Short mmCIF file of N, CA and C in Angstrom, two decimals:
data_model
loop_
_atom_site.label_atom_id
_atom_site.label_comp_id
_atom_site.label_asym_id
_atom_site.label_seq_id
_atom_site.Cartn_x
_atom_site.Cartn_y
_atom_site.Cartn_z
N SER A 1 0.04 -16.61 -10.45
CA SER A 1 0.49 -15.27 -10.15
C SER A 1 1.95 -15.32 -9.71
N GLY A 2 2.61 -14.18 -9.81
CA GLY A 2 4.00 -14.09 -9.44
C GLY A 2 4.32 -12.72 -8.90
N PRO A 3 5.54 -12.50 -8.50
CA PRO A 3 5.91 -11.19 -7.96
C PRO A 3 5.88 -10.11 -9.03
N ILE A 4 5.57 -8.91 -8.61
CA ILE A 4 5.52 -7.75 -9.52
C ILE A 4 6.38 -6.65 -8.90
N ASP A 5 7.22 -6.04 -9.72
CA ASP A 5 8.01 -4.91 -9.27
C ASP A 5 7.64 -3.73 -10.15
N THR A 6 7.45 -2.58 -9.55
CA THR A 6 7.08 -1.39 -10.31
C THR A 6 7.75 -0.16 -9.75
N VAL A 7 8.04 0.78 -10.59
CA VAL A 7 8.57 2.07 -10.16
C VAL A 7 7.53 3.10 -10.58
N PRO A 8 6.61 3.44 -9.67
CA PRO A 8 5.50 4.33 -10.05
C PRO A 8 5.90 5.79 -10.15
N LEU A 9 5.13 6.53 -10.87
CA LEU A 9 5.27 7.97 -10.93
C LEU A 9 4.72 8.60 -9.67
N VAL A 10 5.07 9.81 -9.42
CA VAL A 10 4.60 10.52 -8.21
C VAL A 10 3.07 10.53 -8.15
N ASN A 11 2.42 10.74 -9.27
CA ASN A 11 0.96 10.86 -9.30
C ASN A 11 0.25 9.54 -9.51
N ALA A 12 0.93 8.43 -9.28
CA ALA A 12 0.33 7.12 -9.55
C ALA A 12 -0.36 6.52 -8.32
N THR A 13 -0.56 7.29 -7.27
CA THR A 13 -1.17 6.77 -6.04
C THR A 13 -2.53 6.15 -6.31
N ARG A 14 -3.30 6.76 -7.17
CA ARG A 14 -4.62 6.22 -7.51
C ARG A 14 -4.51 4.83 -8.10
N ASP A 15 -3.54 4.62 -8.97
CA ASP A 15 -3.35 3.31 -9.58
C ASP A 15 -2.89 2.27 -8.54
N LEU A 16 -2.05 2.69 -7.60
CA LEU A 16 -1.61 1.78 -6.55
C LEU A 16 -2.76 1.40 -5.63
N ASP A 17 -3.64 2.34 -5.35
CA ASP A 17 -4.82 2.04 -4.54
C ASP A 17 -5.70 1.01 -5.25
N TRP A 18 -5.87 1.17 -6.55
CA TRP A 18 -6.65 0.23 -7.36
C TRP A 18 -6.02 -1.16 -7.32
N LEU A 19 -4.69 -1.21 -7.47
CA LEU A 19 -4.00 -2.48 -7.45
C LEU A 19 -4.05 -3.15 -6.08
N LYS A 20 -3.90 -2.35 -5.03
CA LYS A 20 -3.93 -2.91 -3.67
C LYS A 20 -5.32 -3.46 -3.34
N ALA A 21 -6.36 -2.84 -3.85
CA ALA A 21 -7.72 -3.35 -3.63
C ALA A 21 -7.92 -4.71 -4.29
N ARG A 22 -7.16 -5.00 -5.31
CA ARG A 22 -7.32 -6.26 -6.04
C ARG A 22 -6.27 -7.31 -5.68
N CYS A 23 -5.24 -6.90 -4.95
CA CYS A 23 -4.16 -7.80 -4.57
C CYS A 23 -3.86 -7.62 -3.09
N SER A 24 -4.46 -8.45 -2.27
CA SER A 24 -4.35 -8.30 -0.82
C SER A 24 -2.94 -8.52 -0.31
N GLN A 25 -2.09 -9.19 -1.07
CA GLN A 25 -0.73 -9.46 -0.64
C GLN A 25 0.25 -8.38 -1.09
N LEU A 26 -0.23 -7.32 -1.67
CA LEU A 26 0.63 -6.27 -2.19
C LEU A 26 1.42 -5.62 -1.06
N ILE A 27 2.71 -5.46 -1.28
CA ILE A 27 3.58 -4.77 -0.34
C ILE A 27 4.25 -3.63 -1.09
N LEU A 28 4.11 -2.44 -0.54
CA LEU A 28 4.70 -1.25 -1.17
C LEU A 28 5.93 -0.81 -0.39
N ALA A 29 6.94 -0.33 -1.09
CA ALA A 29 8.13 0.20 -0.45
C ALA A 29 8.58 1.44 -1.23
N LYS A 30 9.11 2.41 -0.51
CA LYS A 30 9.58 3.64 -1.14
C LYS A 30 10.98 3.96 -0.63
N THR A 31 11.79 4.52 -1.51
CA THR A 31 13.09 4.98 -1.07
C THR A 31 12.94 6.34 -0.40
N LEU A 32 13.84 6.62 0.52
CA LEU A 32 13.83 7.89 1.24
C LEU A 32 15.01 8.76 0.86
N LEU A 33 14.81 10.06 0.90
CA LEU A 33 15.86 11.04 0.67
C LEU A 33 16.54 10.90 -0.68
N ALA A 34 15.74 10.58 -1.69
CA ALA A 34 16.27 10.43 -3.04
C ALA A 34 15.41 11.22 -4.02
N GLY A 35 16.05 11.68 -5.04
CA GLY A 35 15.33 12.39 -6.08
C GLY A 35 15.08 11.47 -7.25
N HIS A 36 15.20 12.03 -8.44
CA HIS A 36 14.90 11.31 -9.67
C HIS A 36 15.81 10.10 -9.88
N PHE A 37 17.04 10.20 -9.43
CA PHE A 37 18.01 9.14 -9.66
C PHE A 37 18.21 8.27 -8.42
N ASN A 38 17.14 7.72 -7.92
CA ASN A 38 17.22 6.97 -6.66
C ASN A 38 18.12 5.76 -6.74
N THR A 39 18.28 5.15 -7.91
CA THR A 39 19.16 3.98 -8.01
C THR A 39 20.62 4.38 -7.86
N ILE A 40 20.93 5.66 -8.06
CA ILE A 40 22.29 6.15 -7.85
C ILE A 40 22.41 6.77 -6.45
N GLU A 41 21.45 7.57 -6.08
CA GLU A 41 21.53 8.33 -4.84
C GLU A 41 21.39 7.47 -3.59
N VAL A 42 20.52 6.49 -3.63
CA VAL A 42 20.32 5.60 -2.47
C VAL A 42 20.33 4.13 -2.95
N ALA A 43 21.39 3.78 -3.62
CA ALA A 43 21.51 2.43 -4.17
C ALA A 43 21.36 1.35 -3.11
N ASP A 44 21.86 1.61 -1.89
CA ASP A 44 21.73 0.62 -0.82
C ASP A 44 20.28 0.31 -0.50
N GLN A 45 19.42 1.34 -0.52
CA GLN A 45 17.99 1.12 -0.26
C GLN A 45 17.36 0.31 -1.39
N VAL A 46 17.68 0.70 -2.61
CA VAL A 46 17.10 0.03 -3.78
C VAL A 46 17.54 -1.44 -3.81
N ASN A 47 18.84 -1.68 -3.58
CA ASN A 47 19.34 -3.06 -3.60
C ASN A 47 18.72 -3.90 -2.50
N ALA A 48 18.54 -3.32 -1.32
CA ALA A 48 17.89 -4.07 -0.22
C ALA A 48 16.46 -4.43 -0.58
N MET A 49 15.74 -3.50 -1.21
CA MET A 49 14.36 -3.78 -1.62
C MET A 49 14.31 -4.86 -2.68
N LEU A 50 15.22 -4.80 -3.65
CA LEU A 50 15.24 -5.81 -4.70
C LEU A 50 15.61 -7.18 -4.13
N ASP A 51 16.57 -7.22 -3.21
CA ASP A 51 16.94 -8.48 -2.57
C ASP A 51 15.73 -9.08 -1.85
N ARG A 52 15.02 -8.25 -1.10
CA ARG A 52 13.83 -8.71 -0.37
C ARG A 52 12.74 -9.16 -1.34
N PHE A 53 12.54 -8.39 -2.39
CA PHE A 53 11.55 -8.72 -3.41
C PHE A 53 11.84 -10.11 -3.99
N LEU A 54 13.08 -10.36 -4.36
CA LEU A 54 13.43 -11.65 -4.95
C LEU A 54 13.32 -12.78 -3.93
N ALA A 55 13.77 -12.55 -2.72
CA ALA A 55 13.71 -13.59 -1.69
C ALA A 55 12.26 -14.00 -1.40
N VAL A 56 11.40 -13.03 -1.20
CA VAL A 56 9.99 -13.32 -0.88
C VAL A 56 9.28 -13.88 -2.10
N GLY A 57 9.47 -13.28 -3.25
CA GLY A 57 8.81 -13.73 -4.47
C GLY A 57 9.19 -15.15 -4.86
N LEU A 58 10.47 -15.44 -4.79
CA LEU A 58 10.93 -16.79 -5.16
C LEU A 58 10.48 -17.82 -4.13
N ARG A 59 10.47 -17.46 -2.85
CA ARG A 59 10.03 -18.38 -1.81
C ARG A 59 8.55 -18.70 -1.97
N ARG A 60 7.74 -17.67 -2.24
CA ARG A 60 6.29 -17.89 -2.44
C ARG A 60 6.05 -18.76 -3.67
N ARG A 61 6.80 -18.49 -4.72
CA ARG A 61 6.61 -19.24 -5.95
C ARG A 61 6.99 -20.72 -5.74
N ALA A 62 8.07 -20.98 -5.02
CA ALA A 62 8.47 -22.35 -4.73
C ALA A 62 7.43 -23.06 -3.87
N THR A 63 6.83 -22.34 -2.94
CA THR A 63 5.83 -22.91 -2.04
C THR A 63 4.56 -23.28 -2.81
N THR A 64 4.15 -22.43 -3.75
CA THR A 64 2.91 -22.69 -4.49
C THR A 64 3.08 -23.79 -5.52
N ARG A 65 4.29 -24.11 -5.93
CA ARG A 65 4.51 -25.16 -6.92
C ARG A 65 4.55 -26.54 -6.32
N LYS A 66 4.69 -26.66 -5.02
CA LYS A 66 4.77 -27.99 -4.36
C LYS A 66 3.42 -28.66 -4.32
#
């Protein structure tokens, strides 16, 4: 297994609940005060989430390969 990044639709809560029930390590994050163009409107939030995603995902992957 490896890290997964997704940008869900507004009505995708049911799918996220299904995924969380099957993946106990799932971490969800949402941007605040942004509309459709969140990568432009709140780029700092998106970049921070991606940095964290990569740091945690790569660290876990390195740990499981040892």
